């Protein structure tokens, strides 16, 4: 943690300490050293704070402000540590400037500037641990489920199947949503924690079967279950994170889960060059994914049930997870609206994401290694910025305006990507990833917020079924439309996403 040089303030120690207590909300430390502790409002771990040490210096006071504490976030402390260090430096500077304002009459300091990547409001220790653990689970299933799309071309060549059969197999994997419909409904009856752990464990098993599959039929069946793991864990983890997030940080929680899913996707891109090692090189990434089952005990030991769900289970008069309660209640029109949006957007999104690598290799002459480089450049940074900025914009301006505007831009830029090559293709892909990430955060938050705790798993499971129907329709249409290659077919399907926006 950073250690700053002491600052001289022209006021006695007692006056400086009183100013810290009254204007910074400082509390005396418990170590008996006479220091003061100030808790920054936006760090993801309340154990992190600013320590003020006041020592006499003639008629004035030397004040040392330093960031103290240890980050206790499971799995992702490495991500938050540099962000917290930046927030700590800003908080130290603000604390000293505030004391100068009160004790010396200096100009009042502006509030510390927010750090992109940290929440706007503080998380409790249990809330932070649940969000981080749920994010780890999402990263694992995101990695496993993205492998088919990344490796579609070498998988098709290995099994000797045509493009139409391969796209049909990709579409069939969406049947995993039928399995997820039951598992997500069970999350309303049996709890969020149990279903998340089931998804993570089954993901490793499905990856192992996929990597050893002797033909496309066995591989496709395994991928149906792989996709079910993604739907189950992604939906239930998203519900758990939003339920446990403090007010004003729900979109942030959703963005962190999406960022974790992007991390899993990025790992699949990093391993893509392994497909160039031989005819069966695509099996190696599936073996790596199978090993993630070894992380299940660590996730289980850190994942707790959400407090909202526990509270609902104690109320016996509430019916949990009943479809009738969703369709016949006041939530029916909300469900229909979100279902229509999900279907139309996925008609375009599914072939756009699943067949992008095939488009790059077949129509733009990329190798698998070149595809990995392209995806790294156009996905990593734009996706990160889109998730973080999208979450903040959704909290500030509302979910709907962010979703509509971002979805429009994302669709148009992605349509252009599938129509033109050259440098324009790189720019359009990055812009589409950035804006689609922001749109996904806004829409994903709505999916959970518009339904009560006892119906969130069921409603999101049914919405997933509708989304999968759209995905299947899009993949089949992309392979069936009479165009030379998939690029123009996918671009044409973008019209459905524009209608949804």
XYZ file of C-alpha atoms in Angstrom:
501
model
C 0.000 0.000 0.000
C 1.317 3.496 -0.802
C 2.992 5.541 1.914
C 2.924 9.322 1.562
C 5.247 11.931 3.061
C 3.768 13.838 6.043
C 2.061 17.172 5.351
C 2.374 20.173 7.678
C -0.891 21.808 8.790
C -0.808 25.085 10.721
C -3.080 23.955 13.557
C -2.579 22.064 16.827
C -3.004 18.303 16.914
C -6.286 18.445 18.845
C -7.871 20.736 16.253
C -6.697 18.571 13.345
C -8.015 15.399 14.985
C -11.354 17.065 15.695
C -11.602 18.156 12.053
C -10.906 14.597 10.898
C -13.583 13.177 13.194
C -16.231 15.727 12.211
C -15.560 16.265 8.507
C -14.064 12.980 7.332
C -16.026 10.574 9.501
C -12.762 9.234 10.908
C -12.699 6.723 13.736
C -9.879 6.185 16.270
C -7.809 3.110 15.464
C -7.917 0.189 17.873
C -4.165 -0.424 17.986
C -3.565 2.163 20.711
C -1.247 4.227 18.505
C -3.587 7.206 18.393
C -4.197 7.059 14.650
C -7.462 7.707 12.815
C -9.120 5.489 10.197
C -11.164 6.832 7.272
C -13.177 4.364 5.172
C -13.324 5.229 1.456
C -16.906 4.882 0.202
C -16.151 3.026 -3.030
C -13.617 0.303 -2.282
C -14.958 -3.223 -2.760
C -13.557 -4.296 0.624
C -14.360 -2.272 3.778
C -11.121 -3.477 5.379
C -9.319 -1.036 3.081
C -9.090 2.532 4.343
C -6.959 5.599 4.953
C -4.959 5.921 8.156
C -4.215 9.426 9.452
C -1.323 9.877 11.874
C -1.077 13.273 13.567
C 2.133 14.311 15.357
C 3.044 17.718 16.884
C 5.414 19.930 14.882
C 5.989 23.144 16.803
C 2.673 25.006 16.818
C 1.387 22.925 13.930
C 0.801 19.282 13.078
C 2.427 16.801 10.743
C -0.262 14.640 9.132
C 0.639 11.411 7.383
C -2.095 9.884 5.221
C -1.551 6.358 3.952
C -3.686 3.577 2.561
C -3.892 0.597 4.883
C -5.549 -2.794 4.881
C -5.454 -5.968 2.867
C -7.791 -6.818 0.023
C -9.785 -9.935 0.889
C -11.647 -10.550 -2.354
C -11.450 -14.185 -3.510
C -10.190 -14.999 -7.003
C -10.042 -11.403 -8.292
C -7.955 -9.456 -5.771
C -5.323 -9.089 -8.528
C -7.833 -7.133 -10.608
C -8.963 -4.778 -7.845
C -5.584 -4.177 -6.184
C -4.312 -1.501 -8.636
C -7.749 0.145 -8.744
C -7.902 0.318 -4.961
C -4.381 1.775 -4.905
C -5.527 4.595 -7.191
C -8.626 5.180 -5.065
C -6.463 5.182 -1.942
C -4.131 7.855 -3.298
C -7.077 10.037 -4.224
C -8.641 9.519 -0.809
C -5.390 10.410 0.955
C -5.109 13.592 -1.066
C -8.738 14.486 -0.386
C -8.367 13.841 3.358
C -5.348 16.143 3.658
C -6.968 18.858 1.519
C -10.106 18.674 3.664
C -8.083 19.138 6.846
C -6.321 22.136 5.298
C -9.676 23.595 4.312
C -11.069 23.245 7.838
C -7.941 24.174 9.799
C -6.207 26.683 7.508
C -9.048 28.106 5.432
C -7.745 26.648 2.166
C -10.239 26.156 -0.707
C -12.650 23.263 -0.218
C -11.530 20.209 -2.202
C -13.745 18.509 -4.751
C -14.846 14.957 -3.925
C -12.366 12.293 -5.045
C -12.848 11.393 -8.701
C -14.371 7.922 -9.122
C -12.131 5.128 -10.327
C -13.495 3.234 -13.305
C -13.815 -0.378 -12.233
C -14.809 0.333 -8.630
C -18.437 0.540 -7.471
C -20.142 3.849 -6.804
C -21.231 2.575 -3.376
C -19.452 0.355 -0.885
C -19.949 -3.425 -0.767
C -20.016 -5.313 2.506
C -17.498 -8.163 2.933
C -20.121 -10.867 2.303
C -21.452 -9.010 -0.722
C -17.976 -8.607 -2.216
C -17.123 -12.272 -1.623
C -20.333 -13.500 -3.235
C -19.893 -11.274 -6.290
C -16.282 -12.353 -6.798
C -17.066 -16.051 -6.370
C -20.064 -15.870 -8.693
C -17.829 -14.114 -11.222
C -15.284 -16.939 -11.006
C -18.042 -19.449 -11.737
C -19.207 -17.418 -14.737
C -15.641 -17.190 -16.062
C -15.327 -20.981 -16.005
C -18.578 -21.725 -17.838
C -17.959 -18.816 -20.207
C -14.632 -20.358 -21.151
C -16.142 -23.780 -21.751
C -19.127 -22.619 -23.769
C -17.132 -20.305 -26.040
C -14.781 -23.023 -27.279
C -17.188 -24.425 -29.893
C -17.664 -21.053 -31.542
C -13.937 -20.336 -31.536
C -12.962 -23.784 -32.806
C -15.894 -24.409 -35.163
C -13.783 -24.470 -38.314
C -11.135 -26.992 -37.143
C -13.848 -29.094 -35.467
C -15.803 -29.251 -38.723
C -12.676 -30.221 -40.664
C -11.735 -32.864 -38.093
C -15.140 -34.538 -38.327
C -15.425 -33.948 -42.087
C -18.805 -32.168 -42.044
C -20.243 -29.428 -44.232
C -20.929 -25.850 -43.180
C -24.666 -26.491 -43.030
C -24.229 -29.493 -40.713
C -21.843 -27.539 -38.532
C -24.186 -24.553 -38.178
C -27.047 -26.966 -37.480
C -24.976 -28.569 -34.704
C -24.255 -25.125 -33.291
C -27.968 -24.455 -33.281
C -28.736 -27.773 -31.585
C -26.462 -26.905 -28.681
C -29.020 -24.246 -27.771
C -31.255 -27.083 -26.617
C -29.252 -26.821 -23.437
C -31.660 -24.028 -22.586
C -34.374 -26.651 -22.034
C -32.229 -28.216 -19.337
C -31.453 -24.792 -17.919
C -35.167 -24.005 -17.728
C -35.525 -26.647 -15.031
C -32.288 -25.876 -13.217
C -32.983 -22.139 -13.072
C -36.504 -22.834 -11.827
C -34.957 -25.032 -9.134
C -32.870 -22.008 -8.147
C -36.133 -20.404 -6.995
C -36.935 -23.488 -4.916
C -33.581 -24.940 -3.885
C -31.394 -21.847 -3.757
C -28.918 -19.982 -5.921
C -25.772 -21.550 -4.490
C -26.633 -25.154 -5.299
C -27.415 -24.466 -8.959
C -24.253 -22.408 -9.497
C -22.101 -25.236 -8.156
C -23.963 -27.775 -10.284
C -23.248 -25.728 -13.401
C -19.528 -25.381 -12.651
C -19.063 -29.082 -11.949
C -21.022 -30.238 -14.985
C -19.068 -27.820 -17.190
C -15.826 -29.698 -16.554
C -17.460 -33.057 -17.273
C -19.034 -31.821 -20.524
C -15.695 -30.401 -21.666
C -13.970 -33.725 -21.030
C -16.561 -35.618 -23.081
C -16.331 -33.030 -25.878
C -12.566 -33.325 -26.057
C -12.768 -37.119 -26.347
C -15.768 -37.243 -28.712
C -15.266 -39.696 -31.623
C -17.801 -38.001 -33.917
C -19.946 -34.902 -34.312
C -23.031 -36.537 -32.790
C -21.346 -37.298 -29.453
C -19.660 -33.921 -29.504
C -22.964 -32.112 -30.093
C -24.703 -33.940 -27.242
C -21.871 -32.985 -24.899
C -22.131 -29.400 -26.095
C -25.853 -29.349 -25.327
C -24.946 -29.974 -21.692
C -22.050 -27.527 -21.939
C -24.493 -24.856 -23.065
C -26.889 -25.825 -20.259
C -24.072 -25.175 -17.782
C -23.562 -21.717 -19.250
C -27.246 -20.849 -19.075
C -27.683 -22.245 -15.567
C -24.608 -20.695 -14.008
C -24.809 -17.438 -15.938
C -28.467 -16.815 -15.127
C -28.391 -17.892 -11.496
C -25.067 -16.181 -10.753
C -26.429 -12.990 -12.299
C -29.525 -13.182 -10.136
C -27.448 -13.844 -7.026
C -25.078 -10.953 -7.721
C -27.885 -8.470 -8.338
C -29.848 -9.675 -5.306
C -26.856 -9.242 -3.035
C -25.544 -5.978 -4.508
C -26.231 -2.768 -2.558
C -28.638 -0.189 -3.962
C -26.952 1.812 -6.698
C -24.519 -0.962 -7.620
C -26.698 -3.570 -9.343
C -25.617 -2.615 -12.842
C -22.039 -2.642 -11.559
C -22.517 -6.192 -10.255
C -23.927 -7.255 -13.624
C -20.985 -5.637 -15.418
C -18.508 -7.519 -13.228
C -20.145 -10.832 -14.106
C -20.116 -9.924 -17.780
C -16.456 -8.985 -17.441
C -15.769 -12.391 -15.913
C -17.584 -14.046 -18.800
C -15.411 -12.023 -21.142
C -12.353 -13.294 -19.291
C -13.462 -16.852 -19.988
C -14.056 -15.987 -23.628
C -10.611 -14.381 -23.841
C -9.006 -17.556 -22.541
C -10.641 -19.504 -25.361
C -9.180 -16.989 -27.827
C -5.719 -17.320 -26.261
C -5.868 -21.098 -26.728
C -7.103 -20.843 -30.321
C -3.601 -21.227 -31.884
C -3.472 -24.744 -30.401
C -5.909 -25.741 -33.142
C -3.090 -25.196 -35.653
C -0.906 -27.889 -34.035
C -2.676 -30.738 -35.859
C -5.969 -32.201 -37.019
C -7.016 -32.846 -33.417
C -5.362 -29.804 -31.886
C -8.797 -28.388 -31.058
C -9.180 -31.087 -28.382
C -6.438 -29.558 -26.211
C -8.469 -26.489 -25.108
C -11.296 -28.806 -24.084
C -8.852 -30.726 -21.930
C -7.817 -27.479 -20.261
C -11.466 -26.668 -19.598
C -12.033 -30.113 -18.089
C -9.375 -29.320 -15.483
C -11.450 -26.392 -14.175
C -13.486 -28.907 -12.185
C -10.559 -28.862 -9.743
C -11.639 -25.326 -8.775
C -15.062 -26.507 -7.604
C -14.074 -27.027 -3.922
C -12.599 -23.515 -3.725
C -15.746 -21.999 -5.208
C -18.015 -24.053 -2.944
C -16.154 -22.964 0.188
C -16.523 -19.264 -0.648
C -20.001 -19.136 -2.190
C -22.853 -18.334 0.190
C -26.596 -18.149 -0.345
C -28.048 -14.699 -0.980
C -29.681 -12.948 1.949
C -32.756 -12.109 -0.160
C -33.356 -15.745 -1.006
C -32.900 -16.819 2.598
C -35.462 -14.206 3.639
C -37.964 -15.465 1.051
C -37.605 -19.092 2.171
C -38.626 -18.050 5.669
C -41.957 -16.720 4.358
C -44.135 -19.767 3.748
C -46.961 -17.764 2.150
C -44.828 -16.947 -0.917
C -45.002 -19.371 -3.855
C -41.581 -19.770 -5.435
C -40.781 -20.640 -9.024
C -44.322 -21.120 -10.376
C -44.831 -20.287 -14.033
C -48.489 -19.492 -13.371
C -47.473 -16.741 -10.973
C -45.343 -15.202 -13.711
C -47.810 -15.362 -16.610
C -51.021 -14.475 -14.766
C -49.621 -11.725 -12.560
C -48.761 -8.116 -13.297
C -45.355 -9.266 -14.491
C -46.754 -10.883 -17.652
C -46.418 -7.844 -19.926
C -42.850 -7.280 -18.736
C -41.994 -10.846 -19.614
C -43.510 -10.585 -23.103
C -41.601 -7.383 -23.873
C -38.256 -8.788 -22.753
C -38.972 -12.041 -24.601
C -39.597 -10.210 -27.879
C -36.398 -8.200 -27.492
C -34.391 -11.297 -26.622
C -35.674 -13.319 -29.574
C -35.064 -10.622 -32.173
C -31.604 -9.665 -30.955
C -30.434 -13.274 -30.769
C -31.473 -13.986 -34.355
C -28.548 -11.695 -35.178
C -26.267 -12.115 -32.172
C -25.933 -15.906 -32.300
C -24.599 -16.278 -35.863
C -22.653 -13.044 -35.477
C -20.665 -14.419 -32.545
C -20.607 -18.139 -33.324
C -19.663 -17.821 -36.995
C -17.323 -14.832 -36.821
C -14.175 -16.951 -36.823
C -15.456 -18.941 -39.784
C -16.182 -15.700 -41.631
C -12.674 -14.438 -40.935
C -10.967 -17.644 -42.074
C -13.155 -18.469 -45.087
C -13.926 -15.010 -46.468
C -11.073 -12.824 -45.204
C -8.200 -15.326 -45.369
C -7.273 -15.312 -41.657
C -5.407 -18.194 -40.015
C -6.453 -19.372 -36.552
C -3.518 -17.470 -35.066
C -4.519 -14.327 -36.965
C -8.085 -14.721 -35.739
C -6.800 -14.896 -32.166
C -4.886 -11.657 -32.689
C -7.884 -9.965 -34.287
C -10.217 -10.997 -31.458
C -7.693 -9.918 -28.838
C -7.383 -6.429 -30.336
C -11.058 -5.845 -31.117
C -12.574 -7.583 -28.101
C -10.416 -7.223 -24.984
C -10.122 -3.464 -24.476
C -13.408 -2.434 -26.169
C -15.302 -5.080 -24.220
C -13.755 -3.981 -20.924
C -14.547 -0.320 -21.575
C -18.081 -1.134 -22.685
C -18.831 -3.169 -19.575
C -17.436 -0.646 -17.114
C -18.813 2.470 -18.789
C -22.110 0.780 -19.614
C -22.670 -0.117 -15.973
C -22.071 3.457 -14.837
C -24.269 4.921 -17.570
C -27.076 2.505 -16.726
C -26.953 3.559 -13.065
C -26.875 7.254 -13.955
C -29.264 7.576 -16.913
C -31.417 4.472 -16.568
C -31.459 1.058 -18.212
C -33.763 1.803 -21.165
C -31.990 4.745 -22.868
C -28.613 3.047 -22.546
C -29.975 -0.238 -23.923
C -31.707 1.362 -26.919
C -28.880 3.644 -28.026
C -26.127 1.077 -27.472
C -28.060 -1.680 -29.245
C -28.622 0.500 -32.314
C -24.947 1.401 -32.645
C -23.792 -2.157 -31.942
C -26.069 -3.626 -34.601
C -25.171 -1.166 -37.352
C -21.417 -1.451 -36.772
C -21.551 -5.246 -36.705
C -23.537 -5.332 -39.949
C -20.860 -3.182 -41.578
C -18.179 -5.543 -40.212
C -19.705 -8.486 -42.076
C -19.929 -6.524 -45.338
C -16.536 -4.831 -45.674
C -12.902 -5.785 -45.106
C -9.719 -3.825 -44.567
C -9.081 -1.454 -41.681
C -12.782 -0.561 -41.516
C -13.490 -4.122 -40.409
C -11.223 -3.741 -37.378
C -12.772 -0.447 -36.312
C -16.354 -1.668 -36.765
C -15.708 -4.826 -34.754
C -14.220 -2.874 -31.835
C -17.067 -0.354 -31.857
C -19.642 -3.133 -31.956
C -18.066 -4.999 -29.040
C -17.915 -1.818 -26.949
C -21.537 -0.807 -27.498
C -22.971 -4.326 -27.365
C -21.287 -4.805 -23.980
C -23.000 -1.674 -22.690
C -26.357 -2.785 -24.118
C -25.982 -6.228 -22.577
C -25.422 -4.776 -19.112
C -28.537 -2.597 -19.314
C -30.746 -5.404 -20.639
C -29.303 -8.012 -18.282
C -29.992 -5.842 -15.256
C -33.596 -5.358 -16.376
C -34.086 -9.124 -16.657
C -33.460 -9.488 -12.923
C -34.831 -6.204 -11.593
C -38.275 -6.433 -13.218
C -39.221 -9.627 -11.372
C -39.458 -10.444 -7.639
C -37.009 -12.712 -5.826
C -39.322 -15.738 -5.870
C -39.728 -15.579 -9.687
C -36.311 -14.457 -10.909
C -34.943 -17.885 -11.690
C -38.117 -19.006 -13.449
C -38.524 -15.800 -15.466
C -34.904 -15.740 -16.556
C -35.037 -19.425 -17.449
C -38.063 -18.872 -19.683
C -36.436 -15.817 -21.240
C -33.418 -17.965 -22.004
C -35.645 -20.446 -23.842
C -36.989 -17.619 -25.986
C -33.479 -16.274 -26.583
C -32.311 -19.723 -27.629
C -35.165 -20.028 -30.104
C -33.938 -16.790 -31.632
C -30.352 -18.076 -31.647
C -31.348 -21.329 -33.323
C -33.384 -19.499 -35.947
C -30.480 -17.154 -36.645
C -27.915 -19.939 -37.011
C -30.148 -21.966 -39.321
C -30.973 -18.921 -41.449
C -27.306 -17.910 -41.675
C -26.467 -21.316 -43.128
C -29.527 -21.530 -45.382
C -29.701 -18.082 -46.985
C -28.560 -18.166 -50.641
C -25.372 -16.148 -50.314
C -21.785 -17.012 -51.168
C -20.441 -17.291 -47.611
C -21.959 -16.397 -44.264
C -20.943 -12.719 -44.118
C -23.794 -11.216 -46.126
C -26.321 -13.590 -44.589
C -25.392 -12.519 -41.062
C -25.453 -8.845 -42.044
C -28.991 -9.257 -43.390
C -30.111 -10.817 -40.104
C -29.063 -7.600 -38.356
C -32.416 -6.140 -39.415
C -34.094 -8.136 -36.628
C -31.860 -6.542 -33.997
C -32.672 -3.085 -35.367
C -36.377 -3.889 -34.995
C -35.783 -4.904 -31.360
C -34.027 -1.607 -30.616
